[in-house]
Protein backbone atom coordinates (compact mmCIF):
# COMPACT_ATOMS: atom_id res chain seq x y z
CA MET A 1 17.36 58.00 60.99
CA ILE A 2 15.83 54.56 60.40
CA PHE A 3 18.89 53.51 58.39
CA VAL A 4 21.38 53.67 61.32
CA PRO A 5 19.45 51.32 63.68
CA SER A 6 18.98 48.87 60.79
CA VAL A 7 22.70 48.76 60.17
CA VAL A 8 23.36 48.23 63.87
CA ILE A 9 20.89 45.33 63.97
CA VAL A 10 22.44 43.68 60.89
CA LEU A 11 25.95 44.06 62.28
CA SER A 12 24.83 42.62 65.63
CA ILE A 13 23.37 39.58 63.89
CA ILE A 14 26.57 39.06 61.89
CA ILE A 15 28.71 39.29 65.06
CA ILE A 16 26.46 36.83 66.91
CA LEU A 17 26.59 34.36 64.01
CA TYR A 18 30.37 34.72 63.82
CA PHE A 19 30.86 33.85 67.47
CA CYS A 20 28.40 30.94 67.17
CA ILE A 21 30.47 29.51 64.33
CA ILE A 22 33.71 29.97 66.29
CA LYS A 23 32.15 28.28 69.32
CA ARG A 24 30.98 25.35 67.21
CA LYS A 25 34.43 24.89 65.67
CA LYS A 26 35.99 24.87 69.14
CA LYS A 27 33.54 22.18 70.22
CA VAL A 28 34.41 20.10 67.16
CA LEU A 29 38.14 20.48 67.87
CA GLN A 30 37.64 19.62 71.55
CA LYS A 31 35.61 16.54 70.59
CA LYS A 32 38.41 15.46 68.24
CA ILE A 33 40.99 15.80 71.01
CA GLU A 34 38.78 13.93 73.50
CA ASP A 35 38.19 11.06 71.04
CA ILE A 36 41.90 10.67 70.32
CA ASP A 37 42.89 10.96 73.99
CA GLU A 38 40.24 8.39 74.95
CA ILE A 39 41.53 5.88 72.42
CA GLN A 40 45.21 6.51 73.17
CA SER A 41 44.53 5.96 76.89
CA ASP A 42 42.95 2.55 76.19
CA GLU A 43 45.85 0.16 76.73
CA SER A 44 43.87 -2.80 75.38
CA LEU A 45 44.03 -1.24 71.90
CA GLN A 46 47.72 -0.40 71.90
CA PHE A 47 50.40 -2.63 70.42
CA ASN A 48 54.14 -2.33 70.92
CA PHE A 49 56.06 -1.67 67.74
CA SER A 50 58.35 -4.58 68.52
CA THR A 51 55.33 -6.91 68.71
CA ILE A 52 54.06 -5.86 65.29
CA SER A 53 57.56 -5.94 63.79
CA ALA A 54 58.04 -9.52 65.00
CA ALA A 55 54.58 -10.54 63.77
CA THR A 56 55.32 -9.29 60.25
CA HIS A 57 58.94 -10.54 60.18
CA ASN A 58 60.15 -6.97 60.28
CA PHE A 59 57.68 -5.92 57.58
CA SER A 60 59.20 -8.26 55.05
CA ASP A 61 58.23 -8.11 51.39
CA ALA A 62 57.06 -11.71 51.66
CA ASN A 63 54.34 -10.54 54.07
CA LYS A 64 53.23 -7.58 51.96
CA LEU A 65 49.54 -7.70 51.05
CA GLY A 66 49.29 -4.46 49.13
CA ARG A 67 50.25 -0.83 48.88
CA GLY A 68 48.13 2.31 48.85
CA GLY A 69 48.59 6.04 48.56
CA PHE A 70 49.77 6.55 52.14
CA GLY A 71 51.16 3.23 53.24
CA THR A 72 51.56 -0.52 52.92
CA VAL A 73 49.53 -3.40 54.34
CA TYR A 74 51.28 -6.49 55.73
CA LYS A 75 50.15 -9.88 56.93
CA GLY A 76 51.29 -10.86 60.41
CA THR A 77 50.96 -13.55 63.07
CA LEU A 78 50.97 -12.68 66.76
CA SER A 79 52.70 -14.86 69.35
CA ASP A 80 49.35 -16.47 70.28
CA GLY A 81 48.81 -17.52 66.67
CA GLN A 82 46.27 -14.86 65.77
CA GLU A 83 46.65 -13.65 62.18
CA ILE A 84 46.45 -9.92 61.58
CA ALA A 85 46.68 -7.31 58.84
CA VAL A 86 48.82 -4.25 59.58
CA LYS A 87 48.56 -0.93 57.76
CA ARG A 88 51.90 0.87 58.09
CA LEU A 89 51.65 4.51 57.10
CA SER A 90 54.60 5.90 55.17
CA VAL A 91 57.01 7.64 57.54
CA ASN A 92 57.53 10.52 55.14
CA SER A 93 53.85 11.01 54.38
CA GLY A 94 52.93 14.56 55.34
CA GLN A 95 49.26 13.63 55.17
CA GLY A 96 49.37 10.55 57.34
CA GLU A 97 48.78 11.59 60.94
CA GLU A 98 45.31 13.09 60.70
CA GLU A 99 44.09 10.31 58.40
CA PHE A 100 45.50 7.74 60.81
CA LYS A 101 43.70 9.29 63.78
CA ASN A 102 40.55 9.54 61.69
CA GLU A 103 40.55 5.82 60.95
CA VAL A 104 41.39 4.84 64.53
CA VAL A 105 38.57 6.97 65.96
CA LEU A 106 36.05 5.68 63.45
CA LEU A 107 36.86 2.00 63.52
CA VAL A 108 37.04 1.78 67.30
CA LYS A 109 33.55 3.27 67.51
CA LEU A 110 31.99 1.27 64.67
CA GLN A 111 30.89 -2.35 65.04
CA HIS A 112 29.08 -4.17 62.22
CA LYS A 113 29.49 -7.53 60.51
CA ASN A 114 29.99 -5.77 57.16
CA LEU A 115 32.73 -3.42 58.38
CA VAL A 116 36.32 -4.51 58.90
CA ARG A 117 37.19 -4.81 62.60
CA VAL A 118 40.16 -2.94 64.05
CA LEU A 119 42.12 -4.75 66.75
CA GLY A 120 44.35 -1.88 67.77
CA PHE A 121 47.03 0.56 66.78
CA CYS A 122 50.60 1.58 67.44
CA LEU A 123 52.10 5.06 67.69
CA ASP A 124 55.88 4.91 68.13
CA GLY A 125 57.81 7.99 67.11
CA GLU A 126 57.15 8.45 63.41
CA GLU A 127 55.68 4.98 63.12
CA LYS A 128 51.88 4.82 62.78
CA LEU A 129 50.34 1.35 62.51
CA LEU A 130 46.74 0.11 62.36
CA VAL A 131 46.06 -3.53 63.22
CA TYR A 132 43.02 -5.27 61.70
CA GLU A 133 41.49 -8.70 61.63
CA LEU A 134 43.00 -10.54 58.66
CA MET A 135 40.70 -11.16 55.70
CA LYS A 136 42.18 -14.31 54.19
CA HIS A 137 40.35 -13.91 50.91
CA GLY A 138 41.74 -10.43 50.32
CA SER A 139 39.74 -7.73 48.57
CA LEU A 140 36.74 -8.03 46.29
CA ASP A 141 38.60 -6.70 43.25
CA GLN A 142 41.26 -9.39 43.62
CA PHE A 143 38.54 -12.00 43.09
CA LEU A 144 36.24 -10.15 40.74
CA PHE A 145 38.81 -9.16 38.12
CA ASP A 146 40.93 -12.31 38.21
CA PRO A 147 40.07 -14.68 35.32
CA VAL A 148 40.37 -17.74 37.58
CA LYS A 149 39.18 -16.51 40.97
CA ARG A 150 36.08 -14.82 39.56
CA THR A 151 34.63 -18.23 38.70
CA TYR A 152 34.39 -18.83 42.46
CA LEU A 153 32.00 -15.90 42.71
CA ASN A 154 28.82 -17.57 41.51
CA TRP A 155 25.58 -15.62 41.33
CA GLU A 156 24.48 -16.51 44.87
CA ARG A 157 27.77 -15.22 46.32
CA ARG A 158 27.70 -12.04 44.24
CA TYR A 159 24.13 -11.29 45.26
CA LYS A 160 25.01 -11.76 48.93
CA ILE A 161 28.10 -9.55 48.52
CA ILE A 162 25.95 -6.78 47.02
CA GLY A 163 23.49 -7.11 49.91
CA GLY A 164 26.26 -7.16 52.51
CA ILE A 165 27.92 -4.01 51.18
CA ALA A 166 24.52 -2.31 51.17
CA LYS A 167 23.97 -3.23 54.83
CA GLY A 168 27.40 -1.91 55.76
CA LEU A 169 26.68 1.42 54.06
CA LEU A 170 23.25 1.65 55.69
CA TYR A 171 24.92 1.24 59.07
CA LEU A 172 27.37 4.03 58.26
CA HIS A 173 24.68 6.37 56.95
CA GLU A 174 21.82 5.75 59.37
CA ASP A 175 22.21 3.03 61.98
CA SER A 176 25.45 3.84 63.82
CA ARG A 177 25.67 6.55 66.45
CA LEU A 178 27.65 8.54 63.90
CA LYS A 179 26.61 9.57 60.40
CA ILE A 180 29.50 8.68 58.13
CA ILE A 181 30.23 9.22 54.45
CA HIS A 182 32.88 6.77 53.28
CA ARG A 183 33.90 8.73 50.14
CA ASP A 184 36.05 6.01 48.58
CA LEU A 185 33.90 2.91 48.12
CA LYS A 186 35.36 0.55 45.50
CA GLY A 187 36.26 -3.11 45.08
CA SER A 188 39.71 -2.79 46.65
CA ASN A 189 38.14 -1.29 49.79
CA VAL A 190 35.77 -4.23 50.28
CA LEU A 191 37.45 -7.18 51.99
CA LEU A 192 36.08 -10.72 51.95
CA GLY A 193 35.85 -12.63 55.22
CA GLU A 194 34.69 -16.12 56.11
CA ASP A 195 32.00 -17.43 53.74
CA MET A 196 32.88 -14.47 51.48
CA VAL A 197 31.11 -11.99 53.77
CA PRO A 198 31.99 -8.48 52.49
CA LYS A 199 33.51 -5.98 54.92
CA ILE A 200 33.95 -2.32 54.02
CA SER A 201 37.43 -1.05 54.87
CA ASP A 202 39.74 1.96 54.56
CA PHE A 203 38.08 4.80 56.48
CA GLY A 204 41.02 7.17 56.24
CA MET A 205 39.09 9.71 54.18
CA ALA A 206 35.65 9.13 55.66
CA ARG A 207 33.72 12.18 56.81
CA ILE A 208 31.50 12.36 59.90
CA PHE A 209 28.33 14.42 59.48
CA LEU A 210 26.25 16.16 62.11
CA VAL A 211 22.88 14.54 62.81
CA ASN A 212 20.96 17.15 60.82
CA GLN A 213 23.64 17.65 58.16
CA ASN A 214 22.84 16.37 54.67
CA GLN A 215 25.63 17.74 52.49
CA ALA A 216 29.10 19.22 52.69
CA SER A 217 31.63 20.56 50.23
CA THR A 218 35.38 20.69 49.97
CA LYS A 219 38.02 22.12 47.66
CA ARG A 220 40.25 19.18 48.47
CA ILE A 221 38.92 16.40 46.28
CA CYS A 222 40.09 12.88 47.06
CA GLY A 223 38.99 9.48 45.93
CA THR A 224 39.21 7.26 42.87
CA PHE A 225 38.13 8.25 39.37
CA GLY A 226 35.33 6.12 38.01
CA TYR A 227 33.65 5.79 41.41
CA MET A 228 33.30 9.47 42.30
CA ALA A 229 29.86 11.05 41.94
CA PRO A 230 29.82 13.91 39.39
CA GLU A 231 28.80 16.56 41.93
CA TYR A 232 31.82 15.59 44.02
CA ALA A 233 34.30 15.22 41.16
CA MET A 234 33.35 18.54 39.57
CA HIS A 235 32.18 20.70 42.47
CA GLY A 236 33.47 19.08 45.67
CA LYS A 237 29.94 18.47 47.02
CA PHE A 238 29.33 15.18 48.82
CA SER A 239 26.63 13.47 50.84
CA VAL A 240 25.29 9.98 51.56
CA LYS A 241 24.18 9.99 47.92
CA SER A 242 27.85 10.20 46.89
CA ASP A 243 28.38 6.80 48.50
CA VAL A 244 25.18 5.58 46.82
CA TYR A 245 26.66 6.57 43.47
CA SER A 246 29.88 4.64 44.18
CA PHE A 247 27.79 1.66 45.27
CA GLY A 248 25.95 1.77 41.93
CA VAL A 249 29.22 1.62 40.00
CA LEU A 250 30.36 -1.27 42.20
CA ILE A 251 27.11 -3.18 41.56
CA LEU A 252 27.62 -2.92 37.80
CA GLU A 253 31.23 -4.10 38.16
CA ILE A 254 30.12 -7.08 40.26
CA LEU A 255 27.53 -7.99 37.62
CA SER A 256 29.88 -7.63 34.65
CA GLY A 257 33.05 -8.96 36.28
CA LYS A 258 34.96 -6.07 34.67
CA ARG A 259 36.52 -2.86 35.92
CA SER A 260 34.52 0.24 35.11
CA ASN A 261 37.29 1.65 32.93
CA SER A 262 37.82 -1.54 30.91
CA PHE A 263 34.93 -0.95 28.48
CA GLY A 264 36.70 1.68 26.37
CA GLY A 265 35.44 1.49 22.79
CA PHE A 266 33.31 -1.62 23.34
CA GLU A 267 30.05 -0.94 21.45
CA GLY A 268 30.85 2.76 21.71
CA ALA A 269 30.97 2.65 25.51
CA GLU A 270 33.57 4.48 27.57
CA ASN A 271 32.94 2.78 30.92
CA VAL A 272 30.57 0.39 32.68
CA LEU A 273 27.99 3.17 33.12
CA SER A 274 27.71 4.05 29.45
CA TYR A 275 27.74 0.36 28.49
CA ALA A 276 25.04 -0.60 31.01
CA TRP A 277 22.93 2.44 30.10
CA GLY A 278 23.18 1.68 26.38
CA LEU A 279 22.08 -1.90 26.96
CA TRP A 280 19.22 -0.72 29.20
CA LYS A 281 17.86 1.63 26.53
CA GLU A 282 17.95 -1.17 23.96
CA GLU A 283 16.37 -3.68 26.38
CA ARG A 284 19.49 -5.88 26.23
CA SER A 285 20.56 -5.48 29.86
CA MET A 286 21.21 -9.17 30.45
CA GLU A 287 24.19 -8.90 28.10
CA LEU A 288 25.98 -7.01 30.88
CA LEU A 289 26.21 -10.21 32.93
CA ASP A 290 29.61 -11.84 33.42
CA PRO A 291 29.82 -14.78 30.94
CA THR A 292 30.99 -17.06 33.76
CA LEU A 293 27.51 -16.69 35.30
CA ARG A 294 25.51 -17.44 32.17
CA GLU A 295 24.91 -21.06 33.18
CA CYS A 296 23.36 -20.45 36.61
CA TYR A 297 21.73 -17.27 37.84
CA SER A 298 18.39 -15.71 38.77
CA ALA A 299 17.26 -13.53 35.89
CA ASN A 300 14.88 -11.64 38.18
CA GLU A 301 17.66 -10.84 40.69
CA VAL A 302 20.11 -9.87 37.94
CA MET A 303 17.63 -7.45 36.36
CA ARG A 304 16.78 -5.94 39.75
CA CYS A 305 20.47 -5.39 40.46
CA ILE A 306 21.08 -3.80 37.07
CA GLN A 307 18.12 -1.48 37.60
CA ILE A 308 19.20 -0.63 41.15
CA GLY A 309 22.74 0.03 39.92
CA LEU A 310 21.45 2.46 37.29
CA LEU A 311 19.15 4.13 39.83
CA CYS A 312 22.18 4.73 42.06
CA VAL A 313 24.21 6.50 39.36
CA GLN A 314 21.54 8.93 38.17
CA GLU A 315 22.87 12.43 37.63
CA ASP A 316 20.34 14.17 39.88
CA VAL A 317 21.30 13.48 43.50
CA ALA A 318 17.65 13.68 44.58
CA ASN A 319 16.72 10.81 42.24
CA ARG A 320 19.20 8.36 43.74
CA PRO A 321 17.71 6.00 46.35
CA THR A 322 18.86 5.86 49.96
CA MET A 323 20.64 2.74 51.21
CA ALA A 324 17.52 1.82 53.24
CA TRP A 325 15.43 1.88 50.09
CA ILE A 326 18.09 -0.05 48.15
CA ILE A 327 18.03 -2.86 50.72
CA HIS A 328 14.22 -2.86 50.58
CA MET A 329 14.37 -3.24 46.78
CA LEU A 330 16.94 -6.04 47.04
CA ASN A 331 14.97 -8.01 49.62
CA ASN A 332 11.42 -7.53 48.33
CA HIS A 333 10.98 -8.78 44.80
CA SER A 334 7.34 -7.72 44.76
CA VAL A 335 8.35 -4.05 44.92
CA THR A 336 8.07 -2.29 41.57
CA LEU A 337 11.28 -0.40 40.80
CA PRO A 338 11.17 3.02 39.14
CA SER A 339 12.77 3.43 35.73
CA PRO A 340 16.26 4.97 35.98
CA LEU A 341 17.15 8.23 34.31
CA SER A 342 20.42 8.78 32.47
CA PRO A 343 23.70 8.84 34.38
CA SER A 344 25.77 12.00 34.19
CA ALA A 345 26.69 13.04 30.66
CA PHE A 346 30.06 14.02 32.17
CA LEU A 347 30.74 10.35 32.92
CA LEU A 348 28.97 8.83 29.93
CA ARG A 349 31.47 10.66 27.73
CA GLY A 350 34.22 8.83 29.56
CA LYS A 351 35.88 11.96 30.91
CA THR A 352 38.51 10.83 33.38
CA GLU A 353 39.46 13.99 35.23
CA PRO A 354 37.24 16.39 37.16
CA GLU A 355 37.21 20.04 36.17
CA ILE A 356 38.67 21.24 39.47
CA HIS A 357 40.79 24.36 39.36
CA SER A 358 42.24 24.52 42.84
CA GLU A 359 45.73 24.11 44.18
CA GLU A 360 44.18 22.13 47.04
CA ALA A 361 42.65 19.53 44.74
CA ASP A 362 45.68 17.27 44.83
CA ASN A 363 44.67 14.10 46.62
CA ILE A 364 42.96 12.06 43.92
CA SER A 365 44.17 8.58 43.16
CA VAL A 366 43.50 6.05 40.47
CA ASN A 367 42.84 2.58 41.86
CA GLN A 368 44.80 3.14 45.04
CA MET A 369 44.22 4.22 48.61
CA SER A 370 43.72 7.93 49.13
CA MET A 371 42.82 9.72 52.33
CA THR A 372 42.29 13.20 53.65
CA GLU A 373 40.48 15.31 56.26
CA PHE A 374 39.18 14.55 59.74
CA TYR A 375 35.86 15.93 60.89
CA PRO A 376 34.59 14.44 64.14
CA ARG A 377 31.30 15.30 65.68
């Protein structure tokens, strides 16, 4: 007789939880609709397609700045002389609309000196355009991996770039009114403004977390190999520590002046992580430094950055520092840094593809823009 009431209680709890989940999803959907409607009703943010077409000389190849997984970016000049960058999503891209709305919603709400600033957007039939402030220096990777331009990035500039990116990520993770995981941090998604101030860009695949949410998972993996944290690449789990991992890879690239995947076979290394870790174990870490910096640099700052980079890419998510702690370590040289543990064996072996067995895991790109999913709060 006791068994029947127990079953009824359990079933009641399950039903209540089910309806709570449904109610929460409806609120999320309603919030998404409200955010989009609010932005689309703001005339100050809307551009006419004819205005953008004229500014870019009808999207001429001469004005093309770059191409990503879902569209092309063009340089343009408005009638008042203001220079702009325009992201034009591919008309035939079946995955463009939600990512476009995602980026519009995020960038309109976010304001920080280390985030790219959106000026507006255009929705005209199948045309979807995002209008940004123009970053005349282009992206970080265009400087860092160019044999001539990289010489312009002396140690002082590189150290400030590392600090600026860290501040931008801290704002996304903790200081904005939203809690945002970027999910595709890399050199091509960091633009350089006046005085080489870094600005994080490309929020098409960013994910908004709830205030008390620390981790999420997805079967639809997207991002760029070499920068993806192992728990995300292999299991679809991501958190603020996923961005921390990508930041660690980026630090080591900034220090070495080389792409992560360009170390194949060098001293037995497969990528910048295995090379940096090998040097660290042998107490030869300074050999990681870009030869163009060997004449003028701060050895103390370089070693701190190498150590911070290795702390960021530790295999155990719990061992990686937060962005707040990273900035504290960068700015306070009296702070003793912990010794890093080994990066993921998965990545030290140089494996280039995650072991994902899902038909939905189809949005990964190599060194190009990739975007998916929209989860407002």
